[in-house]
XYZ file of C-alpha atoms in Angstrom:
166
model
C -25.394 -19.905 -16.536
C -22.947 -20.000 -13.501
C -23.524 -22.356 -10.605
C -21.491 -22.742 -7.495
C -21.332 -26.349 -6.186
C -19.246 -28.487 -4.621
C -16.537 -30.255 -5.881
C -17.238 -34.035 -7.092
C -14.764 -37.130 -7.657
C -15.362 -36.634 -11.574
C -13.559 -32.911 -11.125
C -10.696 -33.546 -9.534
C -8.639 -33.639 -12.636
C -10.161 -30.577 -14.676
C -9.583 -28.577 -11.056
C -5.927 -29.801 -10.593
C -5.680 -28.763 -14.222
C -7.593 -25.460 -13.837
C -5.533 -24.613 -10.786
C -2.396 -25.181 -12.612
C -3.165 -22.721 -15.406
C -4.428 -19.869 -13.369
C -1.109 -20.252 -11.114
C 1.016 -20.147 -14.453
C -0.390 -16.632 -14.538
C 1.000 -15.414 -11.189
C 4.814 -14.446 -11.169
C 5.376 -15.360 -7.220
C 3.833 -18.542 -7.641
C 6.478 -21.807 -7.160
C 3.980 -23.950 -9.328
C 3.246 -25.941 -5.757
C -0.683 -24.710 -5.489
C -1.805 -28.088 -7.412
C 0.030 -30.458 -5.872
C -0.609 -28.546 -2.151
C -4.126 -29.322 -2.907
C -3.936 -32.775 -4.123
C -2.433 -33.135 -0.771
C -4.876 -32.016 1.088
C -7.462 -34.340 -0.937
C -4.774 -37.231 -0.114
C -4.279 -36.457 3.316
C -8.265 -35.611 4.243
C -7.997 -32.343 5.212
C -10.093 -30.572 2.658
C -13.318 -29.109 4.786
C -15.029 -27.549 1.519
C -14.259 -27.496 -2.007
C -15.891 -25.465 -4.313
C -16.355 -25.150 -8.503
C -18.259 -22.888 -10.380
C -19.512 -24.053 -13.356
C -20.754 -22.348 -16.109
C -22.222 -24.028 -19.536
C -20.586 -27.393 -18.167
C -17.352 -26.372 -17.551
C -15.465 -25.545 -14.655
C -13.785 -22.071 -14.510
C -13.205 -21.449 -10.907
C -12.578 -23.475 -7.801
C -11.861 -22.770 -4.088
C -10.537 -25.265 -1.223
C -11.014 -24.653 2.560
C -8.744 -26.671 5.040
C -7.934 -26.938 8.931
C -5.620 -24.748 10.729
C -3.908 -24.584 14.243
C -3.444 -21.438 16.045
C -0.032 -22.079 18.027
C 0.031 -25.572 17.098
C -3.426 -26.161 18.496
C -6.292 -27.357 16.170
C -9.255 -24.414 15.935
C -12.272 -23.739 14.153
C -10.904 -21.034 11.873
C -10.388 -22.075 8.184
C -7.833 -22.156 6.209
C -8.986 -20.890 2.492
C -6.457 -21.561 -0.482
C -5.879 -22.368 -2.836
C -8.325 -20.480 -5.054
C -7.874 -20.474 -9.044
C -10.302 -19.057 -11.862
C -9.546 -19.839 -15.263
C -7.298 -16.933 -17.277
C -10.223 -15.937 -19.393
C -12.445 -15.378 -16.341
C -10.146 -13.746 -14.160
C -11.168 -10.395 -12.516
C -15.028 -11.109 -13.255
C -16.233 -11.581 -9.624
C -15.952 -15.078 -9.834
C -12.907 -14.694 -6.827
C -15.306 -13.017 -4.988
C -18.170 -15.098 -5.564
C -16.517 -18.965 -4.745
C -15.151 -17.282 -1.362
C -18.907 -15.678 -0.438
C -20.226 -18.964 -1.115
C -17.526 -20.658 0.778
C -18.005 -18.352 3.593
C -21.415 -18.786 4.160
C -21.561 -22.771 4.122
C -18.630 -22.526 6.760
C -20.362 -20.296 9.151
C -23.398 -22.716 8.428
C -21.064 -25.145 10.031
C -20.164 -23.291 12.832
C -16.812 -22.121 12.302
C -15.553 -18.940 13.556
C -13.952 -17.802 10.374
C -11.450 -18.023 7.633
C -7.691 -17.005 7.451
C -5.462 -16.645 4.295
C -2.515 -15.986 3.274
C -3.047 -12.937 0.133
C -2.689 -9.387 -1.109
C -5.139 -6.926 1.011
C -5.974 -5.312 -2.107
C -7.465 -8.337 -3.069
C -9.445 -9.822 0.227
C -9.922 -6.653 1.695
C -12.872 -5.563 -0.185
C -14.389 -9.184 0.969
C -14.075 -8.020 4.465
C -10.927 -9.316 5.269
C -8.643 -7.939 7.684
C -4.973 -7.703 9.257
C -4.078 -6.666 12.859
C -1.086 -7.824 13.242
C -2.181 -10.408 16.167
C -1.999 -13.530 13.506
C 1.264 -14.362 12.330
C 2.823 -17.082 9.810
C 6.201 -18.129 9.285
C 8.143 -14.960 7.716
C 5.624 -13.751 6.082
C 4.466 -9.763 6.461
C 1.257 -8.884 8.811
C -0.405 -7.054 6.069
C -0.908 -10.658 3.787
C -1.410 -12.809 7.196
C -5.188 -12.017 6.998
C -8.382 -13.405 8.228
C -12.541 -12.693 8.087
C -14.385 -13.715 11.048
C -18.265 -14.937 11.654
C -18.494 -13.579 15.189
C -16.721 -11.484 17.485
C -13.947 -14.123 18.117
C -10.452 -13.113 16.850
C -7.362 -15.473 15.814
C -4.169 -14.456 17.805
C -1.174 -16.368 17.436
C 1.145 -18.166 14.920
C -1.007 -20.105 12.252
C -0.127 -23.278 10.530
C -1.994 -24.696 7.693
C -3.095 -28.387 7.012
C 0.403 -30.539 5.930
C -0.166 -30.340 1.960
C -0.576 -27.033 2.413
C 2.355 -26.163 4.719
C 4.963 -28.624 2.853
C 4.017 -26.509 -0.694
């Protein structure tokens, strides 16, 4: 049985652990997603952090974090990193944490989530690119974001400091 719940002080180590292994996976990864969010659990900046668990063990974990929209804080949400254990990769399980995460968010008011990923990927989850939210160097397609309402982010986006410095 899988449950979706939020992340405790007794997971902290099988997540940083997890998220380290699925990241191993990913060619273009620098190997900086686990220590970017131990960062953000040093520095206070994680909003929402998710693990599904299924027969006790954790296979999949999302964290959600600040941003600033032209170096202004906002309520959009940053979401990354995400990991899912190799064995249960391309399952849903993606999909599922960021669904999850999603709805507690707008629950809290916020007007919706940016990330930095492949459109293949967070399209399908209703994620979009219009070229009005940029970051750093990075190509307008990836610079993506899903929104609650009809509010839209504009600007250049910054993440929380773990985040930015990984």
């Amino acid at each position: 049985m899988m449950m979706i719940r939020p992340e405790t002080p007794d997971d902290v180590a099988v997540v940083q652990q997890l998220t380290q292994d699925a990241f191993a996976q990913v060619d273009r990864s620098k190997g900086t997603e686990a220590p970017a969010l131990q960062a953000l659990r040093d520095d206070g900046d994680l909003r929402l952090s998710l693990v599904v668990e299924h027969d006790g063990d954790i296979i999949g974990h999302v964290a959600f974090s600040p941003v600033c929209l032209n170096d202004a804080p906002c309520n959009w949400i940053g979401l990354g990193p995400i990991a899912v254990a190799p064995i249960w990769q391309k399952q849903g399980i993606g999909t599922a944490l960021v669904a999850e995460g999603a709805a507690r968010l707008r629950a809290q008011a916020a007007e919706g989530i940016v990330l930095i990923g492949n459109p293949r990927v967070y399209g399908p989850m209703g994620f979009v690119s219009d070229g009005g939210l940029t970051y750093r160097e990075v190509p307008a397609p990836v610079v993506q974001y899903l929104p609650f309402g009809t509010a839209r982010p504009v600007g250049r986006l910054t993440f929380s400091l773990g985040l930015e410095n990984a």
